[in-house]
CSV table of C-alpha atoms in Angstrom, one decimal:
chain,number,residue,atom,x,y,z
W,1,MET,CA,121.8,114.0,138.8
W,2,TRP,CA,118.1,113.5,138.2
W,3,GLU,CA,117.5,117.2,138.6
W,4,ALA,CA,120.0,117.9,135.8
W,5,ARG,CA,118.3,115.4,133.5
W,6,VAL,CA,114.9,116.9,134.2
W,7,LYS,CA,116.2,120.4,133.4
W,8,LYS,CA,117.7,119.1,130.2
W,9,ALA,CA,114.5,117.3,129.1
W,10,LEU,CA,112.5,120.4,129.8
W,11,ALA,CA,115.0,122.6,127.8
W,12,VAL,CA,114.8,120.2,124.8
W,13,MET,CA,111.0,120.2,124.9
W,14,ILE,CA,110.8,124.0,125.2
W,15,GLN,CA,113.3,124.3,122.3
W,16,HIS,CA,111.0,122.1,120.1
W,17,ASN,CA,107.8,124.0,121.2
W,18,LEU,CA,106.3,121.0,123.0
W,19,VAL,CA,106.3,122.6,126.5
W,20,LYS,CA,105.6,126.2,127.7
W,21,PHE,CA,106.1,127.8,131.0
W,22,GLU,CA,104.6,130.7,132.9
W,23,ALA,CA,104.6,132.1,136.5
W,24,SER,CA,102.4,130.3,138.9
W,25,GLU,CA,99.3,132.1,140.0
W,26,ARG,CA,100.0,131.2,143.6
W,27,ASN,CA,103.6,132.3,143.6
W,28,ASN,CA,105.1,134.5,140.9
W,29,ASN,CA,108.6,133.3,141.7
W,30,ILE,CA,107.8,129.7,140.6
W,31,ALA,CA,107.5,128.6,137.0
W,32,GLU,CA,104.8,126.1,136.0
W,33,TYR,CA,105.3,124.0,132.9
W,34,SER,CA,102.6,122.6,130.7
W,35,ILE,CA,102.6,120.5,127.6
W,36,ILE,CA,101.3,121.9,124.3
W,37,HIS,CA,99.1,118.9,123.3
W,38,HIS,CA,98.5,120.1,119.7
W,39,ASN,CA,102.2,120.6,119.0
W,40,VAL,CA,103.0,117.2,120.3
W,41,TYR,CA,100.4,115.6,118.0
W,42,CYS,CA,101.7,117.7,115.1
W,43,LEU,CA,105.0,115.7,115.3
W,44,LEU,CA,103.1,113.1,113.3
W,45,ARG,CA,102.3,115.6,110.6
W,46,TYR,CA,105.9,116.7,109.9
W,47,PRO,CA,106.1,114.5,106.7
W,48,LYS,CA,102.9,116.1,105.5
W,49,TYR,CA,104.4,119.6,106.2
W,50,LEU,CA,107.5,118.8,104.1
W,51,TYR,CA,105.6,117.3,101.2
W,52,MET,CA,103.2,120.3,101.2
W,53,ILE,CA,106.0,122.8,101.1
W,54,LYS,CA,107.8,120.9,98.4
W,55,ARG,CA,104.6,120.8,96.3
W,56,ILE,CA,103.9,124.5,96.8
W,57,TYR,CA,107.4,126.0,96.5
W,58,GLY,CA,110.2,123.5,95.8
W,59,THR,CA,113.2,121.7,97.2
W,60,SER,CA,115.0,124.7,98.7
W,61,GLU,CA,112.0,125.7,100.9
W,62,GLU,CA,111.5,122.0,101.9
W,63,ILE,CA,115.1,121.9,103.1
W,64,LEU,CA,114.7,125.1,105.1
W,65,LEU,CA,111.6,123.8,106.8
W,66,GLU,CA,113.2,120.4,107.5
W,67,ILE,CA,116.2,122.1,109.2
W,68,LEU,CA,113.9,124.3,111.2
W,69,LEU,CA,111.8,121.3,112.3
W,70,ASN,CA,115.0,119.5,113.4
W,71,LEU,CA,116.2,122.5,115.3
W,72,GLY,CA,112.8,123.4,116.8
W,73,GLN,CA,113.8,127.1,117.1
W,74,ALA,CA,116.6,128.9,115.3
W,75,SER,CA,117.6,132.2,113.8
W,76,ALA,CA,117.0,132.9,110.1
W,77,SER,CA,120.8,133.0,109.4
W,78,ASN,CA,121.4,129.7,111.2
W,79,VAL,CA,118.6,128.0,109.2
W,80,ILE,CA,119.9,129.4,105.9
W,81,PHE,CA,123.5,128.4,106.7
W,82,GLN,CA,122.7,124.8,107.7
W,83,SER,CA,120.3,124.5,104.7
W,84,ALA,CA,123.1,125.7,102.3
W,85,ASN,CA,125.5,123.2,103.8
W,86,ARG,CA,122.9,120.4,103.3
W,87,LEU,CA,122.3,121.3,99.7
W,88,LYS,CA,126.1,121.7,99.1
W,89,GLU,CA,126.7,118.2,100.5
W,90,ALA,CA,123.8,116.6,98.5
W,91,ASN,CA,124.7,118.2,95.2
W,92,ASP,CA,128.5,118.7,95.5
W,93,ASP,CA,128.0,121.9,93.6
W,94,SER,CA,129.6,125.4,94.2
W,95,GLU,CA,126.3,127.0,93.2
W,96,PHE,CA,124.9,126.4,96.7
W,97,SER,CA,127.7,128.3,98.3
W,98,ASP,CA,125.7,131.5,97.6
W,99,PRO,CA,122.8,131.5,100.2
W,100,SER,CA,120.9,134.4,98.6
W,101,ALA,CA,118.5,132.1,96.9
W,102,LEU,CA,117.8,130.4,100.3
W,103,HIS,CA,117.3,133.9,101.8
W,104,LYS,CA,114.5,134.6,99.2
W,105,SER,CA,113.0,131.2,100.0
W,106,PHE,CA,113.0,132.0,103.7
W,107,LEU,CA,111.2,135.3,103.0
W,108,LYS,CA,108.5,133.4,101.1
W,109,LEU,CA,107.9,131.1,104.0
W,110,ALA,CA,107.6,134.0,106.4
W,111,GLN,CA,105.5,136.0,104.0
W,112,ASP,CA,103.0,133.2,103.7
W,113,ASN,CA,103.0,132.6,107.5
W,114,PHE,CA,104.4,129.1,107.4
W,115,ILE,CA,107.0,130.2,109.9
W,116,ILE,CA,106.6,132.6,112.8
W,117,ARG,CA,108.8,134.5,115.2
W,118,CYS,CA,109.1,133.1,118.7
W,119,PRO,CA,108.3,135.5,121.6
W,120,LYS,CA,111.3,137.3,123.1
W,121,LEU,CA,112.1,138.5,126.6
W,122,ALA,CA,109.8,141.4,127.7
W,123,ASP,CA,111.4,144.7,128.7
W,124,ASN,CA,110.7,144.0,132.4
W,125,ALA,CA,112.0,140.4,132.3
W,126,ASN,CA,115.2,141.2,134.1
W,127,ILE,CA,113.4,142.0,137.3
W,128,GLN,CA,111.2,138.9,137.2
W,129,LYS,CA,112.2,135.5,138.6
W,130,VAL,CA,110.1,133.9,135.8
W,131,PRO,CA,110.6,135.9,132.6
W,132,THR,CA,107.7,137.0,130.5
W,133,LEU,CA,107.9,136.4,126.7
W,134,GLU,CA,106.1,138.5,124.1
W,135,VAL,CA,106.1,139.4,120.4
W,136,GLU,CA,104.3,142.3,118.7
W,137,GLU,CA,101.6,141.3,116.2
W,138,LYS,CA,103.2,143.4,113.4
W,139,GLU,CA,106.6,141.6,113.9
W,140,LYS,CA,105.4,138.0,113.8
W,141,PHE,CA,106.2,137.4,110.2
W,142,THR,CA,108.8,140.2,109.6
W,143,VAL,CA,112.3,138.9,108.6
W,144,PRO,CA,115.0,141.3,109.8
W,145,HIS,CA,117.9,142.4,107.6
W,146,LEU,CA,120.3,139.4,107.2
W,147,GLU,CA,124.1,139.6,106.5
W,148,ILE,CA,124.3,137.2,103.6
W,149,GLY,CA,128.0,138.0,102.7
W,150,PRO,CA,129.5,136.5,105.9
W,151,ILE,CA,127.4,133.4,105.5
W,152,ALA,CA,128.6,132.9,101.9
W,153,LYS,CA,132.2,133.4,103.0
W,154,LEU,CA,131.8,130.7,105.7
W,155,LEU,CA,130.3,128.3,103.2
W,156,LYS,CA,133.2,128.8,100.8
W,157,GLU,CA,135.6,128.0,103.7
W,158,ASN,CA,133.6,124.8,104.4
W,159,ALA,CA,132.8,126.0,107.9
W,160,THR,CA,130.4,123.8,110.0
W,161,GLN,CA,129.3,126.4,112.5
W,162,LEU,CA,127.9,129.8,111.8
W,163,GLY,CA,129.2,131.5,115.0
W,164,GLU,CA,128.0,135.0,116.0
W,165,HIS,CA,125.6,136.8,113.6
W,166,GLY,CA,123.4,139.9,113.6
W,167,ASP,CA,120.0,138.3,113.9
W,168,SER,CA,120.9,135.7,116.6
W,169,GLU,CA,118.3,137.1,119.0
W,170,VAL,CA,115.4,136.9,116.4
W,171,ILE,CA,114.3,133.2,116.7
W,172,TRP,CA,111.8,131.5,114.4
W,173,ARG,CA,109.7,128.3,114.6
W,174,VAL,CA,107.2,126.5,112.4
W,175,ASN,CA,103.6,128.0,112.5
W,176,HIS,CA,101.4,124.9,113.1
W,177,GLU,CA,98.2,126.9,112.9
W,178,ARG,CA,99.0,127.9,109.3
W,179,PHE,CA,99.7,124.3,108.3
W,180,ASP,CA,96.4,123.3,110.0
W,181,VAL,CA,94.6,125.7,107.7
W,182,GLU,CA,96.4,124.4,104.6
W,183,LEU,CA,95.7,120.7,105.5
W,184,ARG,CA,92.1,121.7,106.2
W,185,ASN,CA,92.0,123.3,102.7
W,186,VAL,CA,93.4,120.1,101.1
W,187,ILE,CA,90.6,118.1,102.6
W,188,LEU,CA,88.0,120.6,101.2
W,189,VAL,CA,89.6,120.6,97.8
W,190,ASN,CA,89.6,116.8,97.7
W,191,ALA,CA,86.0,116.8,98.7
W,192,ALA,CA,85.1,119.2,95.9
W,193,ALA,CA,87.1,117.0,93.4
W,194,ARG,CA,85.3,113.8,94.6
W,195,ARG,CA,81.9,115.5,94.4
W,196,VAL,CA,82.4,116.9,90.9
W,197,ASP,CA,85.8,116.4,89.2
W,198,ALA,CA,89.4,117.5,89.3
W,199,THR,CA,88.6,120.8,87.5
W,200,ALA,CA,86.1,121.7,90.2
W,201,GLY,CA,88.8,120.9,92.7
W,202,GLU,CA,91.1,123.3,90.9
W,203,LEU,CA,88.5,126.1,91.0
W,204,TYR,CA,87.7,125.5,94.6
W,205,HIS,CA,91.4,125.6,95.5
W,206,LEU,CA,91.7,129.0,93.9
W,207,ILE,CA,88.6,130.3,95.7
W,208,LEU,CA,90.0,129.1,99.0
W,209,LYS,CA,93.2,131.1,98.3
W,210,LEU,CA,91.1,134.2,97.7
W,211,TRP,CA,89.1,133.6,100.9
W,212,ARG,CA,92.4,133.1,102.9
W,213,GLU,CA,93.6,136.5,101.7
W,214,CYS,CA,90.5,138.4,102.8
W,215,SER,CA,89.2,136.5,105.8
W,216,ASN,CA,90.3,135.3,109.2
W,217,PRO,CA,91.0,131.6,108.9
W,218,ASP,CA,89.5,131.0,112.4
W,219,SER,CA,86.2,132.7,111.6
W,220,PRO,CA,83.3,130.3,111.2
W,221,THR,CA,82.2,132.2,108.0
W,222,THR,CA,84.4,133.8,105.4
W,223,ASN,CA,83.9,137.3,103.9
W,224,ALA,CA,81.9,137.4,100.7
W,225,LEU,CA,83.6,137.1,97.3
W,226,SER,CA,81.9,138.4,94.2
W,227,PHE,CA,81.5,136.5,90.9
W,228,ASN,CA,83.7,139.0,89.1
W,229,VAL,CA,86.6,138.8,91.6
W,230,ILE,CA,86.6,135.0,91.2
W,231,LYS,CA,86.5,135.2,87.4
W,232,ASP,CA,89.3,137.7,87.3
W,233,ALA,CA,91.4,135.4,89.6
W,234,VAL,CA,90.8,132.4,87.3
W,235,ARG,CA,91.8,134.4,84.2
W,236,LYS,CA,95.0,135.8,85.9
W,237,ASN,CA,96.0,132.4,87.2
W,238,GLU,CA,98.7,131.0,84.9
W,239,GLY,CA,97.9,127.4,85.9
W,240,SER,CA,94.2,127.5,85.1
W,241,SER,CA,93.2,124.7,82.7
W,242,PRO,CA,91.5,125.5,79.4
W,243,VAL,CA,88.4,123.5,80.6
W,244,LEU,CA,88.0,125.7,83.6
W,245,LEU,CA,88.4,128.9,81.6
W,246,GLU,CA,85.8,127.8,79.1
W,247,HIS,CA,83.2,126.4,81.6
W,248,PHE,CA,83.9,128.6,84.6
W,249,GLU,CA,80.3,129.6,85.2
W,250,GLN,CA,79.0,126.1,85.0
W,251,TYR,CA,81.6,124.8,87.5
W,252,LEU,CA,80.8,127.6,89.9
W,253,ARG,CA,77.1,126.9,89.7
W,254,VAL,CA,77.6,123.2,90.3
W,255,LEU,CA,79.7,124.0,93.5
W,256,TYR,CA,77.2,126.4,95.0
W,257,GLU,CA,74.1,124.4,94.1
W,258,ASP,CA,75.6,121.2,95.5
W,259,THR,CA,74.1,120.0,98.8
W,260,SER,CA,77.5,119.7,100.5
W,261,SER,CA,77.5,123.5,100.9
W,262,LEU,CA,81.1,123.9,99.8
W,263,ILE,CA,80.1,127.4,98.6
W,264,ILE,CA,77.0,129.4,99.7
W,265,ARG,CA,75.5,132.1,97.6
W,266,VAL,CA,74.4,135.0,99.8
W,267,GLY,CA,73.7,137.9,97.3
W,268,ASP,CA,73.5,139.1,93.7
W,269,ALA,CA,75.8,142.1,93.7
W,270,GLY,CA,78.8,141.9,91.3
W,271,GLY,CA,77.4,138.9,89.6
W,272,GLY,CA,76.8,137.1,92.8
W,273,GLN,CA,78.3,137.0,96.3
W,274,PHE,CA,79.7,133.7,97.7
W,275,VAL,CA,80.9,132.7,101.2
W,276,LEU,CA,82.1,129.6,102.9
W,277,ASN,CA,80.5,128.5,106.2
W,278,TYR,CA,83.2,126.3,107.8
W,279,SER,CA,80.7,125.1,110.4
W,280,THR,CA,78.2,123.8,107.8
W,281,VAL,CA,80.9,122.2,105.5
W,282,PHE,CA,82.7,120.4,108.3
W,283,GLU,CA,79.4,119.2,109.8
W,284,ASN,CA,78.6,117.6,106.4
W,285,LEU,CA,82.1,116.1,106.2
W,286,ALA,CA,81.8,114.9,109.8
W,287,CYS,CA,78.5,113.3,109.1
W,288,ALA,CA,79.9,111.5,106.0
W,289,THR,CA,82.8,110.3,108.1
W,290,LEU,CA,80.6,109.0,110.9
W,291,ASP,CA,78.3,107.3,108.4
W,292,SER,CA,81.3,105.5,107.0
W,293,ILE,CA,82.4,104.4,110.5
W,294,VAL,CA,78.9,103.1,111.4
W,295,LEU,CA,78.7,101.3,108.0
W,296,GLU,CA,82.1,99.6,108.6
W,297,ARG,CA,81.4,98.6,112.2
W,298,PHE,CA,77.7,97.7,112.2
W,299,GLY,CA,76.5,97.3,108.6
W,300,SER,CA,74.1,99.0,106.3
W,301,LYS,CA,70.9,98.5,108.4
W,302,ALA,CA,72.5,100.2,111.4
W,303,LEU,CA,73.6,103.0,109.1
W,304,ARG,CA,70.0,103.4,107.9
W,305,LEU,CA,68.8,103.8,111.5
W,306,PHE,CA,71.6,106.2,112.4
W,307,ARG,CA,71.0,108.4,109.4
W,308,LEU,CA,67.3,108.4,109.9
W,309,THR,CA,67.6,109.4,113.6
W,310,ARG,CA,70.1,112.1,112.8
W,311,ILE,CA,67.8,113.6,110.1
W,312,GLN,CA,64.5,113.3,112.2
W,313,LYS,CA,66.2,114.6,115.4
W,314,PHE,CA,64.0,112.6,117.8
W,315,MET,CA,62.4,109.2,117.2
W,316,GLU,CA,60.7,106.4,119.1
W,317,GLN,CA,61.7,102.8,118.6
W,318,ASP,CA,58.6,101.9,116.6
W,319,GLN,CA,58.9,104.9,114.4
W,320,MET,CA,62.5,104.0,113.6
W,321,GLN,CA,61.8,100.4,112.6
W,322,ASN,CA,58.7,101.3,110.5
W,323,ILE,CA,60.3,104.1,108.5
W,324,ALA,CA,63.6,102.3,108.1
W,325,MET,CA,61.6,99.2,107.0
W,326,ILE,CA,63.7,96.9,109.2
W,327,PRO,CA,62.2,93.9,111.1
W,328,ALA,CA,61.5,94.8,114.7
W,329,LYS,CA,64.0,92.3,116.2
W,330,GLU,CA,66.8,93.5,114.0
W,331,ALA,CA,65.9,97.1,114.5
W,332,LYS,CA,66.1,96.7,118.3
W,333,MET,CA,69.4,94.9,118.1
W,334,PHE,CA,71.1,97.5,115.9
W,335,THR,CA,69.5,100.4,117.9
W,336,TYR,CA,71.0,99.1,121.2
W,337,LYS,CA,74.3,98.3,119.5
W,338,LEU,CA,74.5,102.0,118.4
W,339,LEU,CA,73.4,103.1,121.9
W,340,GLU,CA,76.0,100.9,123.5
W,341,HIS,CA,78.8,102.4,121.4
W,342,ASN,CA,77.5,106.0,122.0
W,343,PHE,CA,76.4,106.6,118.4
W,344,LEU,CA,72.8,107.1,119.7
W,345,GLN,CA,71.5,108.8,122.8
W,346,ILE,CA,68.2,108.5,124.6
W,347,LYS,CA,65.9,111.1,126.1
W,348,GLU,CA,63.1,110.2,128.5
W,349,LEU,CA,59.9,112.4,128.4
W,350,LYS,CA,57.4,112.0,131.2
W,351,LYS,CA,53.7,112.8,130.7
W,352,GLY,CA,51.4,112.9,133.7
W,353,THR,CA,47.7,112.4,133.0
W,354,SER,CA,46.4,113.3,136.4
W,355,ASN,CA,47.4,113.6,140.1
W,356,PHE,CA,46.6,110.0,140.8
W,357,ALA,CA,47.3,108.2,137.6
W,358,PRO,CA,50.7,106.7,137.0
W,359,VAL,CA,53.2,108.8,135.0
W,360,LYS,CA,53.6,107.7,131.4
W,361,SER,CA,57.1,108.0,129.9
W,362,PHE,CA,58.3,108.1,126.3
W,363,ILE,CA,61.8,107.0,125.3
W,364,LEU,CA,63.2,109.0,122.3
W,365,PHE,CA,66.4,108.2,120.5
W,366,HIS,CA,68.5,111.0,119.1
W,367,VAL,CA,72.0,111.8,117.8
W,368,ASP,CA,74.0,114.3,119.9
W,369,LEU,CA,76.6,115.0,117.2
W,370,PRO,CA,79.0,117.5,118.7
W,371,GLN,CA,78.9,116.5,122.4
W,372,GLN,CA,78.8,112.7,122.1
W,373,VAL,CA,79.1,111.0,118.7
W,374,ALA,CA,81.9,113.2,117.2
W,375,ARG,CA,83.9,113.0,120.4
W,376,THR,CA,83.5,109.2,120.6
W,377,ALA,CA,84.7,108.8,117.0
W,378,LEU,CA,87.6,111.2,117.7
W,379,GLU,CA,88.7,109.2,120.7
W,380,ALA,CA,88.4,106.0,118.6
W,381,SER,CA,90.5,107.6,115.9
W,382,TYR,CA,93.2,108.5,118.4
W,383,LYS,CA,93.3,104.9,119.7
W,384,GLY,CA,93.4,103.5,116.1
W,385,LEU,CA,96.2,105.8,115.2
W,386,PHE,CA,98.2,104.8,118.3
W,387,ASN,CA,97.6,101.1,117.7
W,388,ALA,CA,98.8,101.4,114.1
W,389,MET,CA,102.0,103.1,115.3
W,390,VAL,CA,102.6,100.5,118.0
W,391,ARG,CA,102.1,97.6,115.5
W,392,GLN,CA,104.3,99.2,112.9
W,393,MET,CA,107.1,99.8,115.5
W,394,HIS,CA,106.7,96.2,116.8
W,395,ASP,CA,107.0,94.7,113.3
W,396,LEU,CA,110.1,96.8,112.3
W,397,THR,CA,111.8,96.2,115.7
W,398,ASP,CA,111.3,92.5,115.8
W,399,ASN,CA,112.5,92.0,112.2
W,400,LYS,CA,115.3,94.7,112.3
W,401,ARG,CA,118.2,92.3,111.6
W,402,LEU,CA,116.4,90.7,108.6
W,403,LEU,CA,115.4,94.1,107.2
W,404,ASP,CA,119.0,95.4,107.6
W,405,LYS,CA,120.3,92.3,105.9
W,406,HIS,CA,117.9,92.7,103.0
W,407,ALA,CA,118.7,96.4,102.7
W,408,ARG,CA,122.5,95.7,102.6
W,409,LEU,CA,122.0,93.0,100.0
W,410,GLU,CA,119.8,95.3,97.8
W,411,THR,CA,122.4,98.1,98.0
W,412,LEU,CA,125.2,95.6,97.1
W,413,LEU,CA,123.3,94.2,94.1
W,414,GLU,CA,122.5,97.7,92.8
W,415,THR,CA,126.1,98.7,93.0
W,416,LEU,CA,127.4,95.5,91.3
W,417,ARG,CA,124.7,95.8,88.6
W,418,GLY,CA,125.9,99.3,87.9
W,419,GLU,CA,129.4,98.0,87.5
W,420,GLY,CA,128.2,95.5,84.9
W,421,LEU,CA,128.4,92.2,86.9
W,422,PRO,CA,126.8,89.3,85.0
W,423,GLU,CA,123.3,88.4,85.8
W,424,ASP,CA,124.2,84.8,86.9
W,425,GLU,CA,126.6,86.1,89.5
W,426,LEU,CA,124.0,88.6,90.7
W,427,ALA,CA,121.5,85.8,91.0
W,428,TYR,CA,124.0,83.8,93.1
W,429,LEU,CA,124.4,86.7,95.5
W,430,SER,CA,120.6,87.2,95.7
W,431,ASP,CA,120.3,83.6,96.8
W,432,SER,CA,122.1,84.4,100.0
W,433,MET,CA,118.7,85.1,101.3
W,434,THR,CA,116.3,82.2,101.4
W,435,ALA,CA,112.9,82.3,99.7
W,436,ALA,CA,111.2,82.2,103.1
W,437,GLU,CA,113.2,85.3,104.2
W,438,LYS,CA,112.4,87.2,101.0
W,439,SER,CA,108.7,86.3,101.4
W,440,LEU,CA,108.8,87.6,105.0
W,441,VAL,CA,110.5,90.8,104.0
W,442,ALA,CA,107.8,91.4,101.3
W,443,ARG,CA,105.1,90.7,103.8
W,444,ILE,CA,106.6,93.2,106.4
W,445,HIS,CA,107.0,95.9,103.7
W,446,SER,CA,103.4,95.4,102.6
W,447,MET,CA,102.1,95.5,106.2
W,448,ASN,CA,104.2,98.6,106.8
W,449,ASP,CA,102.7,100.3,103.8
W,450,HIS,CA,99.2,99.5,104.9
W,451,LEU,CA,99.8,100.7,108.4
W,452,THR,CA,101.3,104.0,107.1
W,453,LEU,CA,98.3,104.5,104.9
W,454,GLY,CA,96.0,103.7,107.9
W,455,GLN,CA,97.8,106.4,110.0
W,456,THR,CA,97.4,109.0,107.2
W,457,GLN,CA,93.6,108.2,106.9
W,458,ALA,CA,93.2,108.3,110.7
W,459,ASP,CA,94.9,111.7,110.8
W,460,ASP,CA,92.5,113.0,108.1
W,461,THR,CA,89.6,111.8,110.1
W,462,ILE,CA,90.9,113.4,113.2
W,463,LEU,CA,91.4,116.7,111.3
W,464,ILE,CA,87.8,116.6,110.0
W,465,LEU,CA,86.3,115.9,113.5
W,466,GLU,CA,88.5,118.4,115.3
W,467,SER,CA,87.6,121.1,112.7
W,468,TYR,CA,83.9,120.3,113.1
W,469,LEU,CA,84.1,120.5,116.9
W,470,LYS,CA,86.1,123.8,116.7
W,471,PHE,CA,83.7,125.6,114.4
W,472,SER,CA,80.5,124.1,115.9
W,473,SER,CA,81.5,125.6,119.3
W,474,MET,CA,81.7,129.0,117.7
W,475,THR,CA,78.1,129.0,116.4
């Protein structure tokens, strides 16, 4: 019985791309299963995925992605069929019986790499106890020919199951790596908009699209783009604002002259050559994030010491308090607080004067950004995110009956208001919940909103720190 449950659990997790298997190195006839940590974490980002796809494309693509996320892995025909059924039920309109529009939407998602083919059985899989899965690079985003006619016929007949279809062996899943790139770009665009204004963010978004088309997204530095290429792209872009068209050169100059290194000028050919160094940009973003964490936890004086040490590389205690202009007692207290929480590290240097004299040692403080500080902040962000999720679940579970009662009452009042019931009768019905209950519901909803916002901000911090650690390890 337990063996059957374990098998079922493994099958479900493999179906949803949370677990992978491969032949054991010690025995090729035994399969070893391992969890895909990043994909498990990405479960929290599914709402962001859906919002992003809806913003970029529209509702049809959002429904396709939602169906695929719910199924984990599925054929294109199955995803299109279920999405058409969902749209048909939601709109009660015969227009959605024709799945050809959804087919075009599916092609867009594959073309832009938001969905990817799953590996299929290798040619020699039949002779192996543990099958090998593979997919050719050129086929990863290629959608095979789909038979739209039979799908449309089944939809007209109000069928609930697709049955056998031609592409049943070509299975698709969501491409988390592509969404990571897009979420990363959102952070960079927001950073540009905060540093300058919304128009600069618009220009930077367009430049990031050009870089994505000509560069490997996992490379620490993009290929160079010329001034003329960027200017042509701005002119051809239908959504470009008049302000950007008029002041294009000024906005580009502001971006590449800014100390945040969002754009780096590397040459003068073609009006100027521009690249993006992900390692430098995310180091600056990580430093800003860590500065914010230190300020919130320890105050402005501790932040001054932390920044000073990071900029100067190595400093003695006396140097720190003198340059930061902080009293010795406070400087020592904040220094050791930062040291205790792993935001500062120490390095001991020994200097021998002679063979017989005692060895003199110097204690230097420094900031080990990639190996210590960033990883400490990343771990704290994971813990904070988990705590927010647990607290949110606790509040919603403990007050489930009250929240259900409030939801039913609100639905009833909305229905009766639409039917034209007098306000005094609606007020009488509303009084079926006491003032204390209403106040508690409002407090729970407010707390829930704050916890949801906190989770979103923690995820942004995690993405910045993970990106910094990823690109810093490449340089």
